[in-house]
Short mmCIF file of C-alpha atoms and ligand atoms in Angstrom, two decimals:
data_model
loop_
_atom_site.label_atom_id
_atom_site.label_comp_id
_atom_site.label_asym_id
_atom_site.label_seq_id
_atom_site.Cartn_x
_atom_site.Cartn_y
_atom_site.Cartn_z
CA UNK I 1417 69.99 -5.31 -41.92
CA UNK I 1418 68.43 -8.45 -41.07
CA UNK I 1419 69.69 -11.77 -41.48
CA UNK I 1420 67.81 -13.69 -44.06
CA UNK I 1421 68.27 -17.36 -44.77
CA UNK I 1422 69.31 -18.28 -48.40
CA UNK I 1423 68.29 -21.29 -50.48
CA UNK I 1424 70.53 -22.42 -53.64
CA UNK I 1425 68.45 -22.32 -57.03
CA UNK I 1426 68.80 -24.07 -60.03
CA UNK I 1427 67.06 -23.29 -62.66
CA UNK I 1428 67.50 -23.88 -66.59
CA UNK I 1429 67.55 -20.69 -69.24
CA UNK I 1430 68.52 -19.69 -72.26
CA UNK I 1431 72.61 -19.81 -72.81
CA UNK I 1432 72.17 -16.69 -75.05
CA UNK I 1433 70.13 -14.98 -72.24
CA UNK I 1434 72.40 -16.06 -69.17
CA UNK I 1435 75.60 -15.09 -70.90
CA UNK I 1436 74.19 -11.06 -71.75
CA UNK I 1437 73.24 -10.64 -67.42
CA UNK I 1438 76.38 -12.32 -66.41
CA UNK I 1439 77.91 -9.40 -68.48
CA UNK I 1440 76.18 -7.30 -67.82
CA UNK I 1441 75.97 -7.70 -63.82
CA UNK I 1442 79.69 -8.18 -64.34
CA UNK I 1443 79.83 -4.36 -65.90
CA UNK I 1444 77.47 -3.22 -62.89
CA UNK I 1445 79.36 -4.91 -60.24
CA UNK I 1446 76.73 -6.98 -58.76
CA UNK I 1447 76.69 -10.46 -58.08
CA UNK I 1448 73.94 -12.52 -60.67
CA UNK I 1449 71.98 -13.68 -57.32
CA UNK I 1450 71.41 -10.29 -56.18
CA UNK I 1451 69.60 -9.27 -59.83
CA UNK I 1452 67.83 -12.41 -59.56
CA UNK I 1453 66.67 -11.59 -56.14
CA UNK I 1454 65.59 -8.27 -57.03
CA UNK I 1455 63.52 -9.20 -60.13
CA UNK I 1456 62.01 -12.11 -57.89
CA UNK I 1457 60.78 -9.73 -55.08
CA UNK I 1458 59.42 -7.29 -58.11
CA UNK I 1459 58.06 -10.14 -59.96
CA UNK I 1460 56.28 -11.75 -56.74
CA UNK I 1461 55.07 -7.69 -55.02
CA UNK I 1462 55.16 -5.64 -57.37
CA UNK I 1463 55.87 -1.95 -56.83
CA UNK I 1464 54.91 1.77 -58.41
CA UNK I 1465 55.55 4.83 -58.54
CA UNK I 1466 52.31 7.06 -58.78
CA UNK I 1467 52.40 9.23 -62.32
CA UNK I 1468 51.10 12.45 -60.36
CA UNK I 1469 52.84 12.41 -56.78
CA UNK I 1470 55.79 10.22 -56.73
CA UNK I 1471 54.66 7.85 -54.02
CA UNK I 1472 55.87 4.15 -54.47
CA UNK I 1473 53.05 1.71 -53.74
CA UNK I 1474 52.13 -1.61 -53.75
CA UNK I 1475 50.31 -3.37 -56.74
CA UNK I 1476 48.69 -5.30 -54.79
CA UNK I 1477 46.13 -4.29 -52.48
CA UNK I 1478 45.77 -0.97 -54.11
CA UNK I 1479 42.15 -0.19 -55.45
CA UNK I 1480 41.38 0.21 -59.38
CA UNK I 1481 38.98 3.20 -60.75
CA UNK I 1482 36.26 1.40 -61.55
CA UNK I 1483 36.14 4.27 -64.64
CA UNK I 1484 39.74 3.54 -65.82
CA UNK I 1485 40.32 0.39 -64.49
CA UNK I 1486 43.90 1.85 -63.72
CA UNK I 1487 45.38 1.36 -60.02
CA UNK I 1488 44.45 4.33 -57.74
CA UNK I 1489 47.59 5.99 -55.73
CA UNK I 1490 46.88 5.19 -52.09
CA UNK I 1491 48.29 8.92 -50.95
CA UNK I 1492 46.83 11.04 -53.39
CA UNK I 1493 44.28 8.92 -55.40
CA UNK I 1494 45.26 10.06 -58.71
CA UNK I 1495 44.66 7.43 -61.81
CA UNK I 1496 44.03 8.08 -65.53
CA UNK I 1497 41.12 9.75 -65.27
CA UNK I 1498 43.85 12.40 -63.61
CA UNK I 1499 45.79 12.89 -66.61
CA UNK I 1500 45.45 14.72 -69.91
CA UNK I 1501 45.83 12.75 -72.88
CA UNK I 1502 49.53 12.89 -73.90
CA UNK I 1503 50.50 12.12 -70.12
CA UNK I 1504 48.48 9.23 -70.24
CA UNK I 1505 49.80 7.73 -73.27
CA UNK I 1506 53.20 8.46 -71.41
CA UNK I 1507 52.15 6.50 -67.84
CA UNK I 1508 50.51 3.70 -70.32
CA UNK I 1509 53.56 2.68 -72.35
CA UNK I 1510 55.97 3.07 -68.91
CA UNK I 1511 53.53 0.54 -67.32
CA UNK I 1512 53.69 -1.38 -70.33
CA UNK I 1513 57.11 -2.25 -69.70
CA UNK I 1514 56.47 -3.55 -66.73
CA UNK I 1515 54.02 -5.88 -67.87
CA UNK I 1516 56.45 -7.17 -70.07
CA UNK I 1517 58.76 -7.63 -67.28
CA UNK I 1518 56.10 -9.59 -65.63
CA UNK I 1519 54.34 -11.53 -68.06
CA UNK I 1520 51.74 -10.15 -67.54
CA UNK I 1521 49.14 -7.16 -66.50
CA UNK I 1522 49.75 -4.88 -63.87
CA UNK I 1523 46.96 -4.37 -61.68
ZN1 ZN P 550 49.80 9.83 -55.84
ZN1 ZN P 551 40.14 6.65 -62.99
#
C-alpha cells in the first residue's frame, strides 16, 4: 500500500444523520473516516459497473450514445440501446440511486 498523507476535516451535519453512520460504522467495524473517505473518492470519480459485462469503469471520460444519452462501457460498448425493456428499467432505477448518492446525474 502506499503511504498517503492525511488532512483533519471538520465539517458540520446533521446530529440525526451523524449519530445513524457512527452506528452504523460502529456495527460494520470501520472507522467513520474510512466511510467518509470512500464516499469522497466515489463522490469526486465516480465508478460503474457495466449492466451487460461486468466491467467497472470510470464515469468520467467514458463516451455517451449519442441515441441514449446513457454512458457507453469502454470494454464492450454496451448502453441502453443494448437492453430490452424490463432490463433497462432495472439498470435505470440502480443508476438512479447513485444519482441520489451524488446529487446529482451520472454521466
Ligand atoms: Zn461492458
Ligand atoms: Zn445507446
Amino acid at each position: 500500500m502506499d503511504v498517503k498523507t492525511k488532512t483533519k476535516l471538520t465539517v458540520t451535519i446533521d446530529n440525526e444523520i451523524l449519530r445513524e453512520a457512527k452506528e452504523e460504522a460502529k456495527r460494520k467495524n470501520l472507522p467513520l473516516s474510512r466511510v467518509i473517505e470512500n464516499f469522497l473518492k466515489f463522490f469526486a470519480n465516480p465508478e460503474v459497473y457495466c449492466f451487460i459485462c461486468g466491467e467497472k469503469f470510470k464515469v468520467r471520460g467514458a463516451e455517451l450514445c449519442s441515441k441514449c444519452g446513457w454512458l457507453v462501457c469502454p470494454k464492450c460498448g454496451a448502453c441502453r440501446c443494448k437492453l430490452g425493456d424490463e432490463a433497462a428499467s432495472v439498470a435505470f432505477y440502480m443508476r438512479k440511486v447513485y444519482e441520489d448518492l451524488l446529487v446529482g446525474r451520472v454521466e
